[in-house]
mmCIF file of C-alpha atoms in Angstrom:
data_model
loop_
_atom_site.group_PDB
_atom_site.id
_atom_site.type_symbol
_atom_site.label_atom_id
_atom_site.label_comp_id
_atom_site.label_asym_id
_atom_site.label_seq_id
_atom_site.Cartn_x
_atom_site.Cartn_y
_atom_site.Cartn_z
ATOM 1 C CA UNK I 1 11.978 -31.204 -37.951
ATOM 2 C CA UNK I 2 14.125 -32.048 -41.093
ATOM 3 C CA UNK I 3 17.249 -33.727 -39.769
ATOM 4 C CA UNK I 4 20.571 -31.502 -39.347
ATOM 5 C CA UNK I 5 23.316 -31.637 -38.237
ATOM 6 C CA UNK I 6 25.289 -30.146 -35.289
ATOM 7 C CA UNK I 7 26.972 -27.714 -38.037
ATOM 8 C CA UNK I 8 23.556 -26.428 -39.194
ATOM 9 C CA UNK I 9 21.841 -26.329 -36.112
ATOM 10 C CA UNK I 10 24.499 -23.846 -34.745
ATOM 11 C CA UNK I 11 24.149 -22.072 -37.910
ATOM 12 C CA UNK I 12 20.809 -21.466 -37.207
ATOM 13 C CA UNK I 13 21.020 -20.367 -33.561
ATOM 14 C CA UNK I 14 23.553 -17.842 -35.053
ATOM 15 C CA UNK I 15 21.615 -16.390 -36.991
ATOM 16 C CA UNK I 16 18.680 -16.233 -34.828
ATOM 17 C CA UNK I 17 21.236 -14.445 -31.925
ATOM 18 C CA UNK I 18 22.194 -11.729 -34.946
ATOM 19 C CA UNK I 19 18.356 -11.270 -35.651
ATOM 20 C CA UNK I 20 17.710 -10.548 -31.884
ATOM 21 C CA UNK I 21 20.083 -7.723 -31.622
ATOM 22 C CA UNK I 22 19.783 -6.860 -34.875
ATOM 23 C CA UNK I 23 16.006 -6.067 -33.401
ATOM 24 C CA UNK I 24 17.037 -4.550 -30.222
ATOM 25 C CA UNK I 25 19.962 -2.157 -31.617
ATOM 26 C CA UNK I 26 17.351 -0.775 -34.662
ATOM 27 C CA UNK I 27 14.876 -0.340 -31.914
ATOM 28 C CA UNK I 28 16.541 1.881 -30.090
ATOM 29 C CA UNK I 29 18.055 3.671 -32.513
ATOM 30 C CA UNK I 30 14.618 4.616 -34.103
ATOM 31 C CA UNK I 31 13.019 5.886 -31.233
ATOM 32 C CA UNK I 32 15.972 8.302 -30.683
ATOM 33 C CA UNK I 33 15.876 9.307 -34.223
ATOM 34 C CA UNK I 34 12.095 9.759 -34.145
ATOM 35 C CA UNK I 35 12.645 12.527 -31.087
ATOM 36 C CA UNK I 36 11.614 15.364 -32.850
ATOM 37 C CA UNK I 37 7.846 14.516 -33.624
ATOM 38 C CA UNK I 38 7.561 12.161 -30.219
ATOM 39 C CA UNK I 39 9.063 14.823 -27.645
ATOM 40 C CA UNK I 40 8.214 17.904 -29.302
ATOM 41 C CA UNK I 41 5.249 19.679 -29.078
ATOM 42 C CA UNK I 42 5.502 21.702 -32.163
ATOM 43 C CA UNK I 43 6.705 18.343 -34.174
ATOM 44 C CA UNK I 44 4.843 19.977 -37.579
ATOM 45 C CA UNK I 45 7.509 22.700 -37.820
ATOM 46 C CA UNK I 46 10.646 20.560 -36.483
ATOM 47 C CA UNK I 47 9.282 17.734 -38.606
ATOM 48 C CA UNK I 48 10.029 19.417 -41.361
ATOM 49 C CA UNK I 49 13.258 20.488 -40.308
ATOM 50 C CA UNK I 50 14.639 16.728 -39.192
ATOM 51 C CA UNK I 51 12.484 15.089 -42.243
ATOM 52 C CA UNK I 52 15.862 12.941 -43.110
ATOM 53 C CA UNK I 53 16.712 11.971 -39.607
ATOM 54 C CA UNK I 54 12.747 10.320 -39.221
ATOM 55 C CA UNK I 55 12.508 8.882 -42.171
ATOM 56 C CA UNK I 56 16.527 7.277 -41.426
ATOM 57 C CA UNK I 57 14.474 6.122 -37.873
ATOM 58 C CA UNK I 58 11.876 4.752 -40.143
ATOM 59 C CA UNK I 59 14.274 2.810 -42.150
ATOM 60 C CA UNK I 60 15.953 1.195 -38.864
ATOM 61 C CA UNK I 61 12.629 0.511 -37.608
ATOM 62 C CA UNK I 62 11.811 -1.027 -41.240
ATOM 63 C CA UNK I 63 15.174 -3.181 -40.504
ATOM 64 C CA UNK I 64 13.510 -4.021 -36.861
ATOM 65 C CA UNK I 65 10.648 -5.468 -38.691
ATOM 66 C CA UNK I 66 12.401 -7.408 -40.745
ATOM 67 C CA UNK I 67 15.037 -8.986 -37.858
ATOM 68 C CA UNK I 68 11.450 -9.687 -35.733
ATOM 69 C CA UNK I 69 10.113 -11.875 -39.023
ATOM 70 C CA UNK I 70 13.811 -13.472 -38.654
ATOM 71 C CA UNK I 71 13.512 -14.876 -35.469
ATOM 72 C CA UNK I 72 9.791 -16.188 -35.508
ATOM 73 C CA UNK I 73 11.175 -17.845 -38.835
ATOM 74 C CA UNK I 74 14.093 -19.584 -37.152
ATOM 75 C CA UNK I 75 12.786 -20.082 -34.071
ATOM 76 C CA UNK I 76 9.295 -22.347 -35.653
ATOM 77 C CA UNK I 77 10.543 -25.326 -36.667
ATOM 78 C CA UNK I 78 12.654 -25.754 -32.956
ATOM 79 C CA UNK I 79 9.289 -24.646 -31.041
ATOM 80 C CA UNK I 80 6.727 -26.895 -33.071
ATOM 81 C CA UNK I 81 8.988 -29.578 -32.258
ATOM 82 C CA UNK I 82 8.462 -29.216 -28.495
ATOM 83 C CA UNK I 83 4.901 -28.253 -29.454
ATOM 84 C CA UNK I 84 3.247 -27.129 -32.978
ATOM 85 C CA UNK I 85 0.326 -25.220 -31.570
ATOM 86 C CA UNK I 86 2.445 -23.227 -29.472
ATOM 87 C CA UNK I 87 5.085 -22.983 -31.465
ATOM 88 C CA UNK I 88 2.477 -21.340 -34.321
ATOM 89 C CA UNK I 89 0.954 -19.054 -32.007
ATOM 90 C CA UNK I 90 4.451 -17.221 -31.052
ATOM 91 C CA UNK I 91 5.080 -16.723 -34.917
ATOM 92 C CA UNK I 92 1.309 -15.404 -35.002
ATOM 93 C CA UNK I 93 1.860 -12.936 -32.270
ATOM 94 C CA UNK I 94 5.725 -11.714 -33.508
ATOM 95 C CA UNK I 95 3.688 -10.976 -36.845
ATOM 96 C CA UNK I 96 1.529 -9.064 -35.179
ATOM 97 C CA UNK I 97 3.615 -6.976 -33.436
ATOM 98 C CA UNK I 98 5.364 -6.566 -36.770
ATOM 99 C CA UNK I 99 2.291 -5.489 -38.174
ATOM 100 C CA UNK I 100 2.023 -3.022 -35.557
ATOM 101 C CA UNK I 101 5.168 -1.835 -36.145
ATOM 102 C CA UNK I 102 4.932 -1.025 -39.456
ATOM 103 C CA UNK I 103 2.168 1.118 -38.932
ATOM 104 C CA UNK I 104 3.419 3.273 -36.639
ATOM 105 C CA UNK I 105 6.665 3.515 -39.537
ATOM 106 C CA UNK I 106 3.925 4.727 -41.901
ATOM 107 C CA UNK I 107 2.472 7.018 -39.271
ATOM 108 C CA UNK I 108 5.449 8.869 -38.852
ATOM 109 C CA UNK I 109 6.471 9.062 -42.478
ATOM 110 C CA UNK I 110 3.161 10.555 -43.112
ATOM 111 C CA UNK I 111 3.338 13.046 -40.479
ATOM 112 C CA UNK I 112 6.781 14.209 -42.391
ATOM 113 C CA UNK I 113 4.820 14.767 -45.296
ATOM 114 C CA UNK I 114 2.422 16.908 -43.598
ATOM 115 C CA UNK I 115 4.855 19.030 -41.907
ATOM 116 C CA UNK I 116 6.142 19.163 -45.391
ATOM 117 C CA UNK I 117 3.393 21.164 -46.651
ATOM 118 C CA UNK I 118 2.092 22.687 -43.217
ATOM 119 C CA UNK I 119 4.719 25.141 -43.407
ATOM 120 C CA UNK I 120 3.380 26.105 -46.952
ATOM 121 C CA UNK I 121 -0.147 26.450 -45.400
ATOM 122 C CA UNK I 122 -2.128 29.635 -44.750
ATOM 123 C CA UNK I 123 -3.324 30.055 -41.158
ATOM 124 C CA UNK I 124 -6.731 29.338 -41.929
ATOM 125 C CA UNK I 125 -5.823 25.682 -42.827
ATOM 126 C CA UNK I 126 -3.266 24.842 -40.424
ATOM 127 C CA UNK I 127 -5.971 23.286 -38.247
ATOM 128 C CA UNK I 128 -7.134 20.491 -40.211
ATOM 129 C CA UNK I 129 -3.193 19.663 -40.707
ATOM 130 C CA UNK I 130 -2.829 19.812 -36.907
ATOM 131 C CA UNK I 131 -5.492 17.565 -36.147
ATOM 132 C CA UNK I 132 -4.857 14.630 -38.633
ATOM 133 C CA UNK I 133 -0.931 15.057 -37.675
ATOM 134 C CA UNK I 134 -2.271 14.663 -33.968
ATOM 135 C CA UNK I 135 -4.520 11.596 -35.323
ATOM 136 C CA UNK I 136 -1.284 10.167 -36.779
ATOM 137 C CA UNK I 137 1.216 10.699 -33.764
ATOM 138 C CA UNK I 138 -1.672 9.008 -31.726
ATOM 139 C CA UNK I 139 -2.057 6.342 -34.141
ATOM 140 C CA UNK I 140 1.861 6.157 -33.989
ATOM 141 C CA UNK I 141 1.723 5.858 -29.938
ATOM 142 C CA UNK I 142 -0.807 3.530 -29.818
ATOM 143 C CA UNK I 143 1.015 0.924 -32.281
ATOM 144 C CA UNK I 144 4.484 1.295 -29.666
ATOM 145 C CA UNK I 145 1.742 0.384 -26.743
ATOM 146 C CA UNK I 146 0.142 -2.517 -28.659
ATOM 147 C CA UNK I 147 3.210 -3.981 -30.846
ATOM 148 C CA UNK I 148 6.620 -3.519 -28.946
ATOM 149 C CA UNK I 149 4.957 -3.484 -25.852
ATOM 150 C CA UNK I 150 2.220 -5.877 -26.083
ATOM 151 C CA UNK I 151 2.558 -8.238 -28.098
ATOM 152 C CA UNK I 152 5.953 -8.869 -27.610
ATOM 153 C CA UNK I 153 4.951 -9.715 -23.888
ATOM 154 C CA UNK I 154 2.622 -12.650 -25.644
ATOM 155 C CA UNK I 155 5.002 -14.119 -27.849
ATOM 156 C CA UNK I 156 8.049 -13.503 -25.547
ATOM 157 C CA UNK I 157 6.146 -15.499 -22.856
ATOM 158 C CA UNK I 158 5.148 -18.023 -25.509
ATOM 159 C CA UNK I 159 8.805 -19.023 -26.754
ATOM 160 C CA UNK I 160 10.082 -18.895 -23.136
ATOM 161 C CA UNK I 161 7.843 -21.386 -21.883
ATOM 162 C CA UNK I 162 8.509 -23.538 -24.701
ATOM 163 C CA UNK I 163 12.307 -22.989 -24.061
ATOM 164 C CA UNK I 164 11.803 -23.800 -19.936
ATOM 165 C CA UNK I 165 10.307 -26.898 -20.845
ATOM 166 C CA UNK I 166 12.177 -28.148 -23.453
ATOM 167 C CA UNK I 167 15.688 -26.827 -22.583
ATOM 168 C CA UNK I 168 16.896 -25.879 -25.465
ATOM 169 C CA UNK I 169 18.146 -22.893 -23.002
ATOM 170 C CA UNK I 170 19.505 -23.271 -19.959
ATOM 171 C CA UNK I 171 16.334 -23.105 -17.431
ATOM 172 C CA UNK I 172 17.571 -19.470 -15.886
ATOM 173 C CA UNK I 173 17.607 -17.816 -18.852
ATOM 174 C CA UNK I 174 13.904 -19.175 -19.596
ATOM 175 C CA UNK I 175 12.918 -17.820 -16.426
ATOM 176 C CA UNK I 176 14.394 -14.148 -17.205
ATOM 177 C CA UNK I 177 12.812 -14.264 -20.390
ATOM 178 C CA UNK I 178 9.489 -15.459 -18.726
ATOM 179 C CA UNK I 179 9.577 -12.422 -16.175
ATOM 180 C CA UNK I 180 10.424 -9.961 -18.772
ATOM 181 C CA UNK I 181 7.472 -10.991 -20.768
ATOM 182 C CA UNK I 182 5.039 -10.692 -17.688
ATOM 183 C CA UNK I 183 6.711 -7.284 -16.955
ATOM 184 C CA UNK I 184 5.981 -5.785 -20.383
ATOM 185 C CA UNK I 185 2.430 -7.211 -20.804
ATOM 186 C CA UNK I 186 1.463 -5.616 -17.140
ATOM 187 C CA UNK I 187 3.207 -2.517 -18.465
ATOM 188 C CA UNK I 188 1.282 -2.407 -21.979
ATOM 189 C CA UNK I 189 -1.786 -2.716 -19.418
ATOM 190 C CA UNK I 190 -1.089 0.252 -17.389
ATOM 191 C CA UNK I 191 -0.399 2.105 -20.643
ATOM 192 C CA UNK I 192 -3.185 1.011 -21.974
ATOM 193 C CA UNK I 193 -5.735 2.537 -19.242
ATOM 194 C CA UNK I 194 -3.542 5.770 -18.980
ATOM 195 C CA UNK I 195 -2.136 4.525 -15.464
ATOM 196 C CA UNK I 196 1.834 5.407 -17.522
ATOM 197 C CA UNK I 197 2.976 6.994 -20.489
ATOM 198 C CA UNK I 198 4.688 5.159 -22.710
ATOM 199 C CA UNK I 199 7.237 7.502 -23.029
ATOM 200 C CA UNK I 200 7.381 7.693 -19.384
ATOM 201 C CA UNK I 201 10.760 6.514 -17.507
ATOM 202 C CA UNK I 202 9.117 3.877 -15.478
ATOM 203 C CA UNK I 203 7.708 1.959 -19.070
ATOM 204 C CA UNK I 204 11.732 2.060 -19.955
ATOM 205 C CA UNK I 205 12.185 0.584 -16.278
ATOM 206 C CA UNK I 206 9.351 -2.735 -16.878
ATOM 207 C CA UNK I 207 10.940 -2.956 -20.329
ATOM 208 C CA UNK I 208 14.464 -3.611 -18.932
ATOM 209 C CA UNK I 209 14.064 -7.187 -17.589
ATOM 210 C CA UNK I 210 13.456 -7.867 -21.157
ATOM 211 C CA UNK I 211 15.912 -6.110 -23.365
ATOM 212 C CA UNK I 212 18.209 -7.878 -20.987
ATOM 213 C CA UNK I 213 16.924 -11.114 -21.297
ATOM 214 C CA UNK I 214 16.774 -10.755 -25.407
ATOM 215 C CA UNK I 215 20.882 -9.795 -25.527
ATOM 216 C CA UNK I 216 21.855 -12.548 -23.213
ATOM 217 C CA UNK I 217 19.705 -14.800 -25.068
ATOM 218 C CA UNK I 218 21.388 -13.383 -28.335
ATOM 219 C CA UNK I 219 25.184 -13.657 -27.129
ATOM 220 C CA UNK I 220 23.821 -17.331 -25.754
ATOM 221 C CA UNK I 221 22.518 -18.909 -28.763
ATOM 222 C CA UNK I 222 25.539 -17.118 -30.716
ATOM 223 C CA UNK I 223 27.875 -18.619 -28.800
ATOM 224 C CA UNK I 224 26.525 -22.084 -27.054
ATOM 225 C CA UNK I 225 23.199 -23.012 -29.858
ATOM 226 C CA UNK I 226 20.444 -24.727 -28.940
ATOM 227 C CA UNK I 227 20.690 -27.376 -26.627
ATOM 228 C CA UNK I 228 22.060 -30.145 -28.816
ATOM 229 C CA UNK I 229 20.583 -32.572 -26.261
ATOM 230 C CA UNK I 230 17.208 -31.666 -26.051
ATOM 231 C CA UNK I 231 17.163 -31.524 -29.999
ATOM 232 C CA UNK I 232 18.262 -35.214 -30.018
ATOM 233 C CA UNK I 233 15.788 -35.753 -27.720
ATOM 234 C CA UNK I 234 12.742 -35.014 -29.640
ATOM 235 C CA UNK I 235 13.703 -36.236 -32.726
#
């Protein structure tokens, strides 16, 4: 790693902090805003109806995206200092969760564009709308299981291994963020072979340990940096 200096290197943590609730708060706030086509079994017709509020979800999920591309990018060169290979595969597995994620935003702005013109539709063609909308929310449900869910269990477990080893954290908060990754990649599982829903309460409940880890990681690194020690250490 390029030598910086204490200034910079708090800079950076910063910003990485910002990034993770940047991700967490847009998260949230596009799966309420997406309510209407993910809780609503006639989501064609109220589609249509709340086209402005999904396509605002889209946009924070867009923003989501972009905050998970901002921590793999800050996070790399601290990780491949500990060790590259790892360090590369948690920025490989972040951008494919992002990649998952911005498929399921393009799912759901597509199924606002068919409820668009399903309520212009005769009933003789309404069937072929419902059944690629259905193909869509599917697609849409499948992306939460694999990108959010999964994937962020791989790279979560990934960076907080890295971090337990190398304390650039404090060796509890690795350990949270270690369990919270376990406890969304088991989830992702049991979604996965229909054991839960995703948008069942108990996935909310395995995805907990993790949320919480992410914000007091966040506030941490805001506040405290890396470990200014362990830096030193490796370079």
């Amino acid at each position: 790693m390029k030598t910086l200096s204490p200034k910079e290197h708090k800079r950076n943590a910063t910003a990485t902090g910002a990034f993770f609730i940047t991700a967490t708060v847009t998260a949230i706030i596009g799966v309420i805003l997406y309510d209407p086509i993910l809780l609503d079994p006639n989501y064609l017709i109220t589609g249509v109806k709340n086209s402005n509020q999904i396509v605002l979800g889209a946009i924070f999920e867009s923003i989501l995206a972009i905050s998970a591309v901002g921590t793999a990018l800050m996070m790399y060169p601290y990780l491949k200092n500990f060790n590259e290979s790892w360090g590369l595969g948690y920025v490989c597995f972040r951008m494919l969760e992002t990649v998952f994620i911005l498929i399921g935003i393009l799912s759901m702005l597509a199924i606002v564009t068919f409820s668009n013109e399903y309520v212009k539709l005769g009933p003789s063609e309404m069937q072929s709308f419902q059944i690629t909308a259905k193909l869509l929310k599917t697609t849409r449900d499948w992306t939460f299981v694999l990108g959010p869910h999964f994937m962020l269990g791989v790279n979560t477990f990934i960076y907080s291994l890295i971090f337990f080893k190398s304390k650039l954290v404090p060796k509890q908060l690795s350990i949270l963020g270690i369990t919270g990754a376990v406890s969304i990649f088991i989830g992702s599982i049991l979604e996965m072979f229909g054991v839960i829903s995703p948008s069942s309460g108990l996935i909310l409940v395995i995805a907990l340990p993790i949320a919480f880890y992410e914000m007091i990681l966040a506030v941490w690194l805001i506040r405290n940096g890396f470990n200014w020690n362990a830096i030193i250490n490796e370079q």
